[in-house]
Amino acid sequence: MKNSRNLRDYTPEELEALFAERGLPAYRGRQIFKWLARPFVYSFSQMTDLPKDLREKLAQEFSLALPEVTKEEISADGTRKLALLLEDEEIIECVIIPEEDHYTLCVSSQVGCAMGCAFCLTARMGFRRNLKPHEITGQVLRAKEILEKEGLSEEKPLRNLVFMGMGEPLANYDNVLKALKILLHPGGFNFSGRRVTVSTVGLIPQMERLGRDIRVKLAISLHAADNETRSRLMPINKRYPLPELIAACRRYPLPKGWRITFEYVLLAGVNDRVDDAKRLAALLRGIPAKINLIPFNEHPLLPFRCPSEEQILRFQEILLAAGYVTTIRKSRGRDISAACGQLASRLAA
Ligand code: SAH
């Protein structure tokens, strides 16, 4: 019979409590937590610093299952997309992006997405289900295994995480928060909060919780500088309108020296005019902000076009002149449908 409780779903605190309940010392929980953060660990029998009877008992009660890599695609630019099979046969994707001195992993937080953004392919899949914590941390482990197997992790580490794959992370708040706690804990994965970014369409109550619960970087998918345009592109804007979202950003408890990243997908003739750039500059005035312009990744199923390079540079120029750090996101892995907004395994299949 399959064990229903996966030990990888427990935060370090929960593991300790679990062990305390059984009259076991807390350091056993810490030992196990460390094993669970290591690639290539699939069974309790590998945890050789634990007593054998404990290992056997745990094996009867808990699973250590991880998503299985069913497909790996490598882009001409070195980006790798992994398709991962979950226990109920659902499929998610994550993307390993090589940067100069490290790798960034783009992780999914849901199977599909319920937000319905007009320009996003994942939206076309609809929402299927939330990911469990171990299905999120499992993406990190599988990526680490691949980098290690290929001898790539010696060159540079998997150091950054972005929650920019499939799904709306803050719509799966509890599981995402648990995964973040597991990933940031120094006794295990040990990611630095300043190298982990959670990207959201702007679910205001959950943004407020995140600000209280954990220190990670926040990115807001803004995509428009006026309320009407945003509502047309992102249905969530009707629930949490732009002025309220911006007000929530203004009161977000940012650690000193940190900025909020504002993502802005550029759609020809929709939100890419000089006036839009000026309005955006005015809108964000006073917020410690970084603007990340994303040239739209076109797809036959999506009714938008990417602006010309000239138009994109002009848009950036206005924001730079207004004093904002403004970058243009380089499209990575487009040839393997790994670029922003293109993760939709079911549709592609
Ligand atoms: N739901 C979260 C996490 C997804 S992040 C969020 O919306 O922030 C993925 C980013 O890619 C988002 O900013 C999304 O708006 C953007 N995106 C979606 N479709 C895109 C496309 N076709 N081209 C470029 N960017 C796109």
Tab-separated table of C-alpha atoms and ligand atoms in Angstrom:
chain	number	residue	atom	x	y	z
A	1	MET	CA	0.000	0.000	0.000
A	2	LYS	CA	1.209	3.474	-0.820
A	3	ASN	CA	2.080	5.628	2.189
A	4	SER	CA	-0.050	8.710	1.997
A	5	ARG	CA	2.077	10.987	4.153
A	6	ASN	CA	5.154	12.276	2.406
A	7	LEU	CA	7.888	13.252	4.852
A	8	ARG	CA	9.073	15.882	2.410
A	9	ASP	CA	5.913	17.910	3.089
A	10	TYR	CA	7.056	18.745	6.627
A	11	THR	CA	8.791	21.974	7.554
A	12	PRO	CA	11.769	21.620	9.940
A	13	GLU	CA	9.563	22.774	12.815
A	14	GLU	CA	6.881	20.230	11.952
A	15	LEU	CA	9.477	17.463	11.718
A	16	GLU	CA	10.775	18.299	15.162
A	17	ALA	CA	7.254	18.317	16.576
A	18	LEU	CA	6.541	14.985	14.900
A	19	PHE	CA	9.607	13.484	16.502
A	20	ALA	CA	8.902	15.009	19.890
A	21	GLU	CA	5.428	13.388	19.794
A	22	ARG	CA	7.129	10.028	19.468
A	23	GLY	CA	9.566	10.702	22.258
A	24	LEU	CA	12.488	11.005	19.861
A	25	PRO	CA	15.131	13.696	20.330
A	26	ALA	CA	14.864	16.817	18.145
A	27	TYR	CA	18.226	16.225	16.530
A	28	ARG	CA	16.843	13.149	14.760
A	29	GLY	CA	14.438	15.466	12.978
A	30	ARG	CA	17.317	17.720	11.997
A	31	GLN	CA	19.316	14.756	10.704
A	32	ILE	CA	16.463	13.630	8.497
A	33	PHE	CA	15.768	17.137	7.275
A	34	LYS	CA	19.324	17.338	6.029
A	35	TRP	CA	18.976	14.073	4.105
A	36	LEU	CA	15.754	15.276	2.512
A	37	ALA	CA	17.534	18.266	1.002
A	38	ARG	CA	20.095	16.082	-0.761
A	39	PRO	CA	19.750	14.883	-4.343
A	40	PHE	CA	19.731	11.122	-5.021
A	41	VAL	CA	18.188	10.225	-1.646
A	42	TYR	CA	15.125	8.075	-2.268
A	43	SER	CA	14.947	5.714	0.675
A	44	PHE	CA	15.303	5.717	4.444
A	45	SER	CA	17.925	2.976	4.128
A	46	GLN	CA	20.315	5.600	2.744
A	47	MET	CA	20.141	7.626	5.969
A	48	THR	CA	22.992	5.747	7.537
A	49	ASP	CA	23.411	7.929	10.614
A	50	LEU	CA	19.953	6.930	11.881
A	51	PRO	CA	19.297	3.765	13.908
A	52	LYS	CA	18.063	0.936	11.741
A	53	ASP	CA	14.856	0.339	13.684
A	54	LEU	CA	13.913	4.007	13.348
A	55	ARG	CA	14.517	3.904	9.612
A	56	GLU	CA	12.302	0.843	9.285
A	57	LYS	CA	9.546	2.392	11.334
A	58	LEU	CA	9.590	5.567	9.308
A	59	ALA	CA	9.538	3.608	6.067
A	60	GLN	CA	6.298	1.942	7.151
A	61	GLU	CA	4.623	5.241	7.870
A	62	PHE	CA	6.011	7.769	5.439
A	63	SER	CA	6.722	8.074	1.762
A	64	LEU	CA	9.701	9.900	0.257
A	65	ALA	CA	8.228	9.982	-3.245
A	66	LEU	CA	9.410	12.641	-5.670
A	67	PRO	CA	8.083	13.731	-9.056
A	68	GLU	CA	9.665	11.712	-11.883
A	69	VAL	CA	11.431	13.403	-14.772
A	70	THR	CA	9.728	12.135	-17.928
A	71	LYS	CA	11.213	14.523	-20.445
A	72	GLU	CA	14.167	16.843	-20.669
A	73	GLU	CA	14.559	19.351	-23.472
A	74	ILE	CA	17.660	21.449	-24.002
A	75	SER	CA	17.490	24.771	-25.797
A	76	ALA	CA	20.173	26.119	-28.110
A	77	ASP	CA	20.850	28.752	-25.401
A	78	GLY	CA	21.483	26.099	-22.728
A	79	THR	CA	18.100	26.442	-21.008
A	80	ARG	CA	16.649	23.091	-19.950
A	81	LYS	CA	12.989	22.323	-19.532
A	82	LEU	CA	11.981	19.356	-17.401
A	83	ALA	CA	8.588	17.690	-17.527
A	84	LEU	CA	7.773	16.027	-14.217
A	85	LEU	CA	5.182	13.355	-13.652
A	86	LEU	CA	3.259	13.518	-10.375
A	87	GLU	CA	1.740	10.617	-8.472
A	88	ASP	CA	-1.720	11.216	-9.925
A	89	GLU	CA	-0.353	11.353	-13.500
A	90	GLU	CA	-0.530	15.140	-13.726
A	91	ILE	CA	2.444	16.794	-15.424
A	92	ILE	CA	4.250	19.974	-14.436
A	93	GLU	CA	7.240	21.737	-15.903
A	94	CYS	CA	10.212	23.610	-14.549
A	95	VAL	CA	13.042	25.403	-16.328
A	96	ILE	CA	16.765	25.485	-15.516
A	97	ILE	CA	18.263	28.749	-16.720
A	98	PRO	CA	22.047	29.115	-16.895
A	99	GLU	CA	23.272	32.544	-15.787
A	100	GLU	CA	26.828	33.803	-15.703
A	101	ASP	CA	27.873	32.476	-12.304
A	102	HIS	CA	24.882	30.400	-11.219
A	103	TYR	CA	21.751	28.586	-12.331
A	104	THR	CA	18.245	29.860	-11.779
A	105	LEU	CA	15.371	27.410	-11.516
A	106	CYS	CA	11.909	28.540	-12.548
A	107	VAL	CA	9.438	26.427	-10.563
A	108	SER	CA	5.722	25.738	-10.914
A	109	SER	CA	3.347	26.102	-7.981
A	110	GLN	CA	0.148	24.657	-9.470
A	111	VAL	CA	-0.912	22.306	-12.248
A	112	GLY	CA	-2.398	24.811	-14.668
A	113	CYS	CA	-3.679	28.157	-13.422
A	114	ALA	CA	-7.016	29.754	-12.590
A	115	MET	CA	-6.043	33.396	-13.153
A	116	GLY	CA	-7.010	33.481	-16.835
A	117	CYS	CA	-4.565	36.156	-18.039
A	118	ALA	CA	-5.328	36.829	-21.709
A	119	PHE	CA	-1.698	36.615	-22.902
A	120	CYS	CA	-0.621	33.466	-21.027
A	121	LEU	CA	-0.659	29.963	-22.425
A	122	THR	CA	-0.792	28.292	-19.012
A	123	ALA	CA	-4.168	30.003	-18.502
A	124	ARG	CA	-5.524	28.039	-21.461
A	125	MET	CA	-4.958	24.785	-19.553
A	126	GLY	CA	-7.304	25.931	-16.842
A	127	PHE	CA	-6.709	25.077	-13.210
A	128	ARG	CA	-6.146	21.441	-12.319
A	129	ARG	CA	-4.772	21.411	-8.774
A	130	ASN	CA	-2.379	22.879	-6.232
A	131	LEU	CA	1.079	21.413	-5.796
A	132	LYS	CA	2.079	19.930	-2.455
A	133	PRO	CA	5.249	21.247	-0.785
A	134	HIS	CA	7.254	18.176	-1.865
A	135	GLU	CA	6.142	18.641	-5.456
A	136	ILE	CA	7.670	22.113	-5.331
A	137	THR	CA	10.887	21.198	-3.505
A	138	GLY	CA	11.021	18.046	-5.679
A	139	GLN	CA	11.525	20.263	-8.742
A	140	VAL	CA	14.627	21.678	-7.050
A	141	LEU	CA	15.956	18.214	-6.213
A	142	ARG	CA	15.381	16.875	-9.726
A	143	ALA	CA	17.100	19.924	-11.225
A	144	LYS	CA	20.046	19.440	-8.857
A	145	GLU	CA	20.287	15.785	-9.830
A	146	ILE	CA	20.453	16.645	-13.517
A	147	LEU	CA	23.088	19.343	-13.000
A	148	GLU	CA	25.119	16.986	-10.866
A	149	LYS	CA	24.842	14.044	-13.259
A	150	GLU	CA	26.014	16.197	-16.124
A	151	GLY	CA	28.917	17.517	-14.061
A	152	LEU	CA	27.509	21.044	-14.376
A	153	SER	CA	27.046	21.866	-10.699
A	154	GLU	CA	30.814	21.971	-10.173
A	155	GLU	CA	31.014	24.970	-12.517
A	156	LYS	CA	28.258	26.965	-10.873
A	157	PRO	CA	25.586	26.304	-8.279
A	158	LEU	CA	21.806	26.270	-8.531
A	159	ARG	CA	21.523	29.411	-6.456
A	160	ASN	CA	18.349	31.260	-7.471
A	161	LEU	CA	14.714	30.262	-7.541
A	162	VAL	CA	11.853	32.061	-9.223
A	163	PHE	CA	8.222	31.062	-8.723
A	164	MET	CA	7.425	31.975	-12.312
A	165	GLY	CA	6.483	28.611	-13.775
A	166	MET	CA	2.939	27.313	-14.040
A	167	GLY	CA	0.395	28.593	-11.596
A	168	GLU	CA	-0.225	31.480	-9.217
A	169	PRO	CA	1.953	30.823	-6.157
A	170	LEU	CA	-0.092	32.963	-3.782
A	171	ALA	CA	-3.282	31.097	-4.730
A	172	ASN	CA	-1.587	28.019	-3.214
A	173	TYR	CA	-0.419	29.971	-0.204
A	174	ASP	CA	-0.027	27.362	2.532
A	175	ASN	CA	1.872	24.858	0.406
A	176	VAL	CA	4.074	27.519	-1.166
A	177	LEU	CA	4.901	28.980	2.249
A	178	LYS	CA	5.844	25.528	3.530
A	179	ALA	CA	8.025	24.905	0.486
A	180	LEU	CA	9.701	28.292	1.036
A	181	LYS	CA	10.382	27.494	4.686
A	182	ILE	CA	11.930	24.172	3.668
A	183	LEU	CA	14.011	25.731	0.898
A	184	LEU	CA	15.337	28.608	3.021
A	185	HIS	CA	16.235	26.597	6.098
A	186	PRO	CA	19.998	26.596	6.766
A	187	GLY	CA	19.837	22.977	7.964
A	188	GLY	CA	18.824	21.787	4.497
A	189	PHE	CA	18.523	23.424	1.082
A	190	ASN	CA	19.774	26.694	2.521
A	191	PHE	CA	18.613	29.077	-0.211
A	192	SER	CA	19.038	32.754	0.587
A	193	GLY	CA	15.762	34.684	0.715
A	194	ARG	CA	17.278	37.394	-1.449
A	195	ARG	CA	17.749	34.824	-4.202
A	196	VAL	CA	14.218	33.479	-4.134
A	197	THR	CA	11.480	35.419	-5.939
A	198	VAL	CA	7.756	34.844	-5.641
A	199	SER	CA	5.834	36.308	-8.570
A	200	THR	CA	2.150	37.130	-8.266
A	201	VAL	CA	-0.729	38.610	-10.231
A	202	GLY	CA	-1.412	40.648	-7.088
A	203	LEU	CA	-3.525	38.708	-4.597
A	204	ILE	CA	-3.465	41.443	-1.979
A	205	PRO	CA	-4.412	39.525	1.214
A	206	GLN	CA	-1.841	36.808	0.475
A	207	MET	CA	0.805	39.430	-0.348
A	208	GLU	CA	0.221	40.871	3.092
A	209	ARG	CA	0.578	37.444	4.688
A	210	LEU	CA	3.768	36.747	2.755
A	211	GLY	CA	5.280	40.002	3.974
A	212	ARG	CA	4.631	38.910	7.538
A	213	ASP	CA	5.505	35.219	7.176
A	214	ILE	CA	8.840	35.096	5.334
A	215	ARG	CA	11.567	37.183	3.733
A	216	VAL	CA	11.718	36.491	0.021
A	217	LYS	CA	11.723	38.793	-2.987
A	218	LEU	CA	8.388	39.853	-4.378
A	219	ALA	CA	7.585	40.331	-8.053
A	220	ILE	CA	4.293	41.755	-9.252
A	221	SER	CA	2.919	40.953	-12.700
A	222	LEU	CA	1.658	44.446	-13.460
A	223	HIS	CA	1.374	44.502	-17.269
A	224	ALA	CA	-0.626	47.718	-17.450
A	225	ALA	CA	-0.438	51.192	-15.967
A	226	ASP	CA	-4.159	51.933	-16.073
A	227	ASN	CA	-7.025	50.079	-14.472
A	228	GLU	CA	-9.077	49.442	-17.628
A	229	THR	CA	-6.265	47.935	-19.635
A	230	ARG	CA	-5.231	45.778	-16.704
A	231	SER	CA	-8.774	44.463	-16.254
A	232	ARG	CA	-8.895	43.534	-19.916
A	233	LEU	CA	-5.629	41.597	-19.683
A	234	MET	CA	-5.942	40.162	-16.182
A	235	PRO	CA	-9.364	39.213	-14.792
A	236	ILE	CA	-7.951	39.323	-11.229
A	237	ASN	CA	-7.788	43.107	-11.580
A	238	LYS	CA	-11.561	43.268	-11.152
A	239	ARG	CA	-11.184	41.744	-7.692
A	240	TYR	CA	-8.010	43.611	-6.717
A	241	PRO	CA	-7.941	46.781	-8.829
A	242	LEU	CA	-4.705	48.502	-9.765
A	243	PRO	CA	-4.948	51.426	-7.287
A	244	GLU	CA	-5.422	48.987	-4.404
A	245	LEU	CA	-2.580	46.797	-5.613
A	246	ILE	CA	-0.230	49.775	-5.786
A	247	ALA	CA	-1.313	50.876	-2.307
A	248	ALA	CA	-0.520	47.350	-1.019
A	249	CYS	CA	2.935	47.597	-2.630
A	250	ARG	CA	3.542	50.923	-0.924
A	251	ARG	CA	2.903	49.435	2.496
A	252	TYR	CA	4.718	46.140	1.815
A	253	PRO	CA	7.308	45.544	4.569
A	254	LEU	CA	10.429	45.586	2.382
A	255	PRO	CA	13.761	44.818	4.046
A	256	LYS	CA	16.261	47.640	3.746
A	257	GLY	CA	17.803	47.953	0.299
A	258	TRP	CA	15.318	45.558	-1.334
A	259	ARG	CA	13.039	46.468	-4.207
A	260	ILE	CA	9.805	45.076	-5.560
A	261	THR	CA	10.142	43.842	-9.135
A	262	PHE	CA	7.352	44.921	-11.451
A	263	GLU	CA	6.970	42.674	-14.469
A	264	TYR	CA	5.460	44.231	-17.552
A	265	VAL	CA	4.787	42.107	-20.609
A	266	LEU	CA	4.918	44.324	-23.694
A	267	LEU	CA	2.015	43.790	-26.101
A	268	ALA	CA	2.041	45.695	-29.398
A	269	GLY	CA	-0.606	48.398	-29.547
A	270	VAL	CA	-2.055	47.385	-26.165
A	271	ASN	CA	0.273	48.655	-23.440
A	272	ASP	CA	3.484	49.663	-25.229
A	273	ARG	CA	2.876	53.323	-26.062
A	274	VAL	CA	4.948	56.247	-24.847
A	275	ASP	CA	1.973	57.333	-22.757
A	276	ASP	CA	1.829	53.927	-21.066
A	277	ALA	CA	5.481	54.214	-20.087
A	278	LYS	CA	4.929	57.683	-18.674
A	279	ARG	CA	1.875	56.542	-16.743
A	280	LEU	CA	3.834	53.572	-15.386
A	281	ALA	CA	6.634	55.846	-14.226
A	282	ALA	CA	4.133	58.057	-12.394
A	283	LEU	CA	2.264	55.091	-10.917
A	284	LEU	CA	5.321	53.589	-9.240
A	285	ARG	CA	6.756	56.873	-8.020
A	286	GLY	CA	8.120	56.481	-4.481
A	287	ILE	CA	8.093	52.655	-4.427
A	288	PRO	CA	11.531	50.996	-4.260
A	289	ALA	CA	10.984	49.372	-7.626
A	290	LYS	CA	12.755	47.523	-10.352
A	291	ILE	CA	10.957	47.206	-13.664
A	292	ASN	CA	11.376	44.089	-15.753
A	293	LEU	CA	10.028	44.447	-19.280
A	294	ILE	CA	9.063	41.141	-20.871
A	295	PRO	CA	8.770	41.176	-24.668
A	296	PHE	CA	5.655	39.116	-25.364
A	297	ASN	CA	6.367	35.531	-26.372
A	298	GLU	CA	4.043	34.962	-29.289
A	299	HIS	CA	1.974	31.822	-29.763
A	300	PRO	CA	-0.623	30.856	-32.392
A	301	LEU	CA	-3.250	30.454	-29.647
A	302	LEU	CA	-2.631	33.927	-28.212
A	303	PRO	CA	-4.144	37.039	-29.858
A	304	PHE	CA	-1.243	39.468	-29.290
A	305	ARG	CA	1.964	40.564	-30.978
A	306	CYS	CA	5.361	41.482	-29.617
A	307	PRO	CA	6.317	45.136	-30.237
A	308	SER	CA	9.306	45.989	-32.429
A	309	GLU	CA	12.704	46.193	-30.800
A	310	GLU	CA	12.690	49.913	-31.434
A	311	GLN	CA	9.411	50.290	-29.558
A	312	ILE	CA	10.680	48.167	-26.660
A	313	LEU	CA	13.842	50.245	-26.340
A	314	ARG	CA	11.855	53.465	-26.452
A	315	PHE	CA	9.617	52.197	-23.664
A	316	GLN	CA	12.672	51.303	-21.582
A	317	GLU	CA	14.289	54.656	-22.291
A	318	ILE	CA	11.362	56.551	-20.754
A	319	LEU	CA	11.502	54.500	-17.565
A	320	LEU	CA	15.282	54.843	-17.316
A	321	ALA	CA	14.985	58.595	-17.781
A	322	ALA	CA	12.407	58.628	-14.970
A	323	GLY	CA	15.059	57.060	-12.723
A	324	TYR	CA	13.909	53.418	-12.608
A	325	VAL	CA	16.185	50.414	-12.826
A	326	THR	CA	14.638	48.872	-15.934
A	327	THR	CA	15.719	45.641	-17.571
A	328	ILE	CA	14.441	43.834	-20.631
A	329	ARG	CA	13.983	40.135	-19.948
A	330	LYS	CA	15.934	38.076	-22.393
A	331	SER	CA	13.747	35.314	-23.750
A	332	ARG	CA	15.281	31.988	-22.801
A	333	GLY	CA	14.469	28.582	-24.184
A	334	ARG	CA	11.869	29.784	-26.655
A	335	ASP	CA	12.755	26.964	-29.088
A	336	ILE	CA	11.637	24.399	-26.500
A	337	SER	CA	8.567	26.364	-25.328
A	338	ALA	CA	10.251	27.149	-22.027
A	339	ALA	CA	9.894	30.927	-22.231
A	340	CYS	CA	7.615	33.028	-20.023
A	341	GLY	CA	3.998	32.088	-20.307
A	342	GLN	CA	4.664	29.066	-22.518
A	343	LEU	CA	4.484	26.317	-19.924
A	344	ALA	CA	1.435	24.278	-20.768
A	345	SER	CA	2.432	20.633	-21.119
A	346	ARG	CA	-1.080	19.397	-21.851
A	347	LEU	CA	-1.648	21.853	-24.658
A	348	ALA	CA	1.713	21.256	-26.249
A	349	ALA	CA	1.316	17.489	-26.127
B	1	SAH	N1	1.135	33.663	-11.683
B	1	SAH	C1	2.382	34.309	-11.377
B	1	SAH	C2	3.580	33.472	-11.756
B	1	SAH	C3	3.788	33.307	-13.257
B	1	SAH	S1	5.212	34.202	-13.658
B	1	SAH	C4	2.420	35.664	-12.012
B	1	SAH	O1	1.584	35.923	-12.867
B	1	SAH	O2	3.255	36.483	-11.644
B	1	SAH	C5	5.186	34.180	-15.359
B	1	SAH	C6	5.370	35.574	-15.934
B	1	SAH	O3	5.326	35.491	-17.364
B	1	SAH	C7	4.236	36.492	-15.510
B	1	SAH	O4	4.704	37.785	-15.318
B	1	SAH	C8	3.352	36.400	-16.732
B	1	SAH	O5	2.471	37.482	-16.789
B	1	SAH	C9	4.350	36.384	-17.837
B	1	SAH	N2	3.802	35.875	-19.094
B	1	SAH	C10	2.716	35.112	-19.278
B	1	SAH	N3	2.515	34.856	-20.583
B	1	SAH	C11	3.510	35.476	-21.244
B	1	SAH	C12	3.867	35.575	-22.620
B	1	SAH	N4	3.163	34.945	-23.556
B	1	SAH	N5	4.959	36.278	-22.939
B	1	SAH	C13	5.694	36.878	-21.981
B	1	SAH	N6	5.424	36.804	-20.682
B	1	SAH	C14	4.336	36.129	-20.304
